[in-house]
Amino acid sequence: VIVNHSTYGMPWNDEELLQEYYNDGCNCAKSDAVILNLAGNGGGSSSYAERFYEGLHGHSNDGLRGAYLPFPTELPDEVKSYQMRYPNEHVDSTYHGTLYVVMNKSTASSAEMGVSPSYYVNNAVRVGSGTFGCTTFGNCFFYQLPNSKICLFYGSRLFYYENFEEGKGFLPDYWIDDKNPVGVVEEYIKKKATFKETHGSRN
């Protein structure tokens, strides 16, 4: 099964569309091999990647450690402080096929947050080239200083992934120097299946 996530530039709270991504994940969970194509995805809302992974293998754990500044409406008694987020490191994957995540230098921002959950999927392989590397700060908003009325635009989220380096991104397990990396993975899967039919699954 080939799943093309060409963009995550949709509203983060579109429940109908999010349900579609979840359903896609559930359908992929029945397949022995899934190619998740994130090449060229410049980001948007990571909610769509999260819902896809929830459907695929039961959770969207991505190893994220970070901090976030709550929205003004969430701040009790005008206390302005960052809150920390820690991942659940002990969640089992229910998907037992092989997930191939295709990525390249144009895989950026929230699309890179579509790569990070793959580290918690059984038998996941990342292929292509390194991602863009711009995930450390996110969820940018305008803020106005109360006295000077100067407006600032900055990120309210701080993200940290063990396998991620800002400006460098996530690196693939296997580099594919080809204009059509999805096609390369397709051919590999076909040859692998043919080999198993000829020599047996133990090989």
Protein backbone atom coordinates (compact mmCIF):
# COMPACT_ATOMS: atom_id res chain seq x y z
CA VAL A 1 0.00 0.00 0.00
CA ILE A 2 1.32 3.44 -0.93
CA VAL A 3 0.13 6.38 1.16
CA ASN A 4 1.00 9.83 -0.18
CA HIS A 5 1.07 12.55 2.47
CA SER A 6 1.99 15.42 0.16
CA THR A 7 1.08 18.13 2.68
CA TYR A 8 -0.16 18.64 6.21
CA GLY A 9 -1.26 22.18 5.42
CA MET A 10 -4.81 21.69 6.63
CA PRO A 11 -6.67 22.99 9.72
CA TRP A 12 -5.47 21.13 12.80
CA ASN A 13 -9.02 20.58 14.08
CA ASP A 14 -10.83 19.32 10.95
CA GLU A 15 -12.33 16.25 12.63
CA GLU A 16 -13.78 14.78 9.45
CA LEU A 17 -10.44 14.95 7.64
CA LEU A 18 -8.55 13.70 10.70
CA GLN A 19 -10.87 10.71 10.80
CA GLU A 20 -9.94 9.96 7.18
CA TYR A 21 -6.25 9.84 8.12
CA TYR A 22 -7.07 7.55 11.04
CA ASN A 23 -9.08 5.26 8.77
CA ASP A 24 -6.20 5.17 6.28
CA GLY A 25 -3.93 4.04 9.09
CA CYS A 26 -6.38 1.30 10.07
CA ASN A 27 -6.55 0.07 6.47
CA CYS A 28 -2.76 0.06 6.18
CA ALA A 29 -2.51 -1.99 9.37
CA LYS A 30 -3.84 -4.95 7.38
CA SER A 31 -0.96 -4.79 4.86
CA ASP A 32 2.38 -6.57 5.03
CA ALA A 33 4.17 -3.55 3.57
CA VAL A 34 3.25 0.14 3.64
CA ILE A 35 5.06 2.98 1.90
CA LEU A 36 4.41 6.32 3.62
CA ASN A 37 5.55 8.99 1.18
CA LEU A 38 6.47 12.23 2.97
CA ALA A 39 8.80 13.51 0.24
CA GLY A 40 8.03 17.13 -0.60
CA ASN A 41 5.73 17.58 2.40
CA GLY A 42 6.56 21.02 3.79
CA GLY A 43 4.52 20.61 6.96
CA GLY A 44 1.41 22.20 8.43
CA SER A 45 -0.34 20.37 11.27
CA SER A 46 1.21 17.27 12.81
CA SER A 47 -2.28 16.14 13.87
CA TYR A 48 -2.71 14.30 10.57
CA ALA A 49 0.44 12.25 11.01
CA GLU A 50 -0.57 11.47 14.59
CA ARG A 51 -3.98 10.17 13.56
CA PHE A 52 -2.50 8.04 10.77
CA TYR A 53 -0.08 6.36 13.19
CA GLU A 54 -2.86 5.82 15.73
CA GLY A 55 -4.75 3.86 13.11
CA LEU A 56 -1.67 2.02 11.88
CA HIS A 57 -0.27 0.69 15.14
CA GLY A 58 -2.41 1.82 18.02
CA HIS A 59 -0.66 4.99 19.17
CA SER A 60 1.11 8.12 17.95
CA ASN A 61 4.07 8.10 20.32
CA ASP A 62 6.93 9.96 18.67
CA GLY A 63 9.54 10.28 21.43
CA LEU A 64 8.93 14.01 21.73
CA ARG A 65 10.28 15.82 24.73
CA GLY A 66 9.40 19.47 24.81
CA ALA A 67 7.83 22.49 26.39
CA TYR A 68 4.90 24.62 25.42
CA LEU A 69 3.40 27.91 26.44
CA PRO A 70 -0.35 27.47 26.94
CA PHE A 71 -2.73 29.70 25.05
CA PRO A 72 -3.71 32.85 26.96
CA THR A 73 -7.16 31.38 27.60
CA GLU A 74 -5.50 28.41 29.29
CA LEU A 75 -3.44 30.50 31.71
CA PRO A 76 -4.96 30.49 35.21
CA ASP A 77 -4.49 33.64 37.30
CA GLU A 78 -2.24 35.15 34.60
CA VAL A 79 0.55 32.74 35.47
CA LYS A 80 2.71 32.63 32.34
CA SER A 81 4.99 29.61 32.44
CA TYR A 82 6.01 26.83 30.14
CA GLN A 83 4.66 23.35 30.69
CA MET A 84 6.76 20.28 29.93
CA ARG A 85 5.78 17.31 27.80
CA TYR A 86 7.35 13.88 28.11
CA PRO A 87 6.72 10.87 25.87
CA ASN A 88 5.46 7.48 26.91
CA GLU A 89 8.49 5.36 26.05
CA HIS A 90 6.82 2.01 26.74
CA VAL A 91 4.02 1.63 24.23
CA ASP A 92 3.89 -1.49 22.07
CA SER A 93 3.24 -1.33 18.35
CA THR A 94 0.36 -3.44 17.04
CA TYR A 95 1.56 -3.30 13.43
CA HIS A 96 3.77 -6.22 12.43
CA GLY A 97 4.37 -5.50 8.77
CA THR A 98 7.11 -3.26 7.38
CA LEU A 99 6.67 0.50 7.15
CA TYR A 100 8.85 2.32 4.61
CA VAL A 101 8.97 6.07 5.23
CA VAL A 102 10.12 7.98 2.15
CA MET A 103 11.54 11.43 2.87
CA ASN A 104 13.80 14.07 1.35
CA LYS A 105 15.19 17.54 1.98
CA SER A 106 11.75 19.05 1.35
CA THR A 107 10.22 17.02 4.19
CA ALA A 108 10.01 19.78 6.77
CA SER A 109 8.48 21.00 10.01
CA SER A 110 5.33 19.03 10.91
CA ALA A 111 6.14 16.54 8.15
CA GLU A 112 9.26 15.67 10.12
CA MET A 113 6.86 14.91 12.95
CA GLY A 114 5.49 12.31 10.57
CA VAL A 115 8.93 10.70 10.51
CA SER A 116 9.56 10.64 14.26
CA PRO A 117 6.71 8.22 15.17
CA SER A 118 8.18 5.65 12.77
CA TYR A 119 10.94 4.99 15.32
CA TYR A 120 8.24 3.36 17.46
CA VAL A 121 6.84 1.13 14.70
CA ASN A 122 8.03 -2.46 14.42
CA ASN A 123 10.22 -2.98 11.34
CA ALA A 124 10.09 0.63 10.15
CA VAL A 125 12.68 1.72 7.58
CA ARG A 126 13.38 5.32 6.63
CA VAL A 127 14.62 5.82 3.07
CA GLY A 128 15.46 8.68 0.71
CA SER A 129 17.56 11.57 1.99
CA GLY A 130 17.81 13.68 5.12
CA THR A 131 14.85 15.87 6.05
CA PHE A 132 14.93 19.68 6.13
CA GLY A 133 15.64 20.08 9.83
CA CYS A 134 13.30 22.77 11.17
CA THR A 135 11.31 21.18 13.95
CA THR A 136 12.84 22.55 17.16
CA PHE A 137 10.41 25.49 17.36
CA GLY A 138 6.79 25.53 16.27
CA ASN A 139 3.23 26.79 16.72
CA CYS A 140 4.13 30.41 16.01
CA PHE A 141 1.74 33.14 17.10
CA PHE A 142 1.59 36.94 17.35
CA TYR A 143 1.91 38.36 20.85
CA GLN A 144 1.55 42.01 21.81
CA LEU A 145 3.50 43.56 24.65
CA PRO A 146 1.03 45.24 27.04
CA ASN A 147 2.74 48.63 27.41
CA SER A 148 4.62 49.33 24.20
CA LYS A 149 2.06 47.46 22.06
CA ILE A 150 4.95 46.01 20.06
CA CYS A 151 3.92 42.81 18.31
CA LEU A 152 6.15 39.74 18.38
CA PHE A 153 5.87 36.59 16.31
CA TYR A 154 7.54 33.54 17.80
CA GLY A 155 7.08 29.88 18.52
CA SER A 156 5.15 28.75 21.56
CA ARG A 157 6.42 25.16 21.34
CA LEU A 158 9.87 23.68 21.86
CA PHE A 159 10.42 20.21 20.42
CA TYR A 160 13.29 17.83 21.07
CA TYR A 161 13.84 14.44 19.44
CA GLU A 162 16.75 12.17 20.27
CA ASN A 163 17.45 11.38 16.59
CA PHE A 164 16.96 14.94 15.32
CA GLU A 165 19.40 17.79 14.81
CA GLU A 166 18.20 21.26 13.81
CA GLY A 167 19.42 22.14 10.33
CA LYS A 168 20.26 18.52 9.64
CA GLY A 169 16.96 16.72 10.21
CA PHE A 170 16.28 13.01 10.41
CA LEU A 171 18.66 10.85 8.42
CA PRO A 172 17.45 7.81 6.46
CA ASP A 173 18.48 4.26 7.18
CA TYR A 174 19.10 3.84 3.45
CA TRP A 175 19.90 6.68 1.07
CA ILE A 176 18.14 6.59 -2.30
CA ASP A 177 19.62 8.85 -4.96
CA ASP A 178 16.76 8.65 -7.44
CA LYS A 179 14.07 11.03 -8.68
CA ASN A 180 11.44 8.42 -7.84
CA PRO A 181 12.37 6.89 -4.48
CA VAL A 182 8.86 5.45 -4.05
CA GLY A 183 9.36 3.47 -7.25
CA VAL A 184 12.68 2.16 -5.98
CA VAL A 185 11.03 0.92 -2.77
CA GLU A 186 8.20 -0.64 -4.78
CA GLU A 187 10.65 -2.64 -6.87
CA TYR A 188 12.52 -3.73 -3.75
CA ILE A 189 9.31 -5.01 -2.13
CA LYS A 190 8.39 -6.95 -5.29
CA LYS A 191 11.83 -8.56 -5.52
CA LYS A 192 11.74 -9.40 -1.82
CA ALA A 193 8.34 -11.09 -2.21
CA THR A 194 9.56 -13.04 -5.25
CA PHE A 195 12.64 -14.17 -3.35
CA LYS A 196 10.52 -15.45 -0.47
CA GLU A 197 8.27 -17.36 -2.85
CA THR A 198 11.29 -18.99 -4.45
CA HIS A 199 13.47 -19.66 -1.41
CA GLY A 200 10.99 -19.78 1.47
CA SER A 201 10.18 -17.31 4.23
CA ARG A 202 13.09 -18.41 6.42
CA ASN A 203 15.49 -16.81 3.95
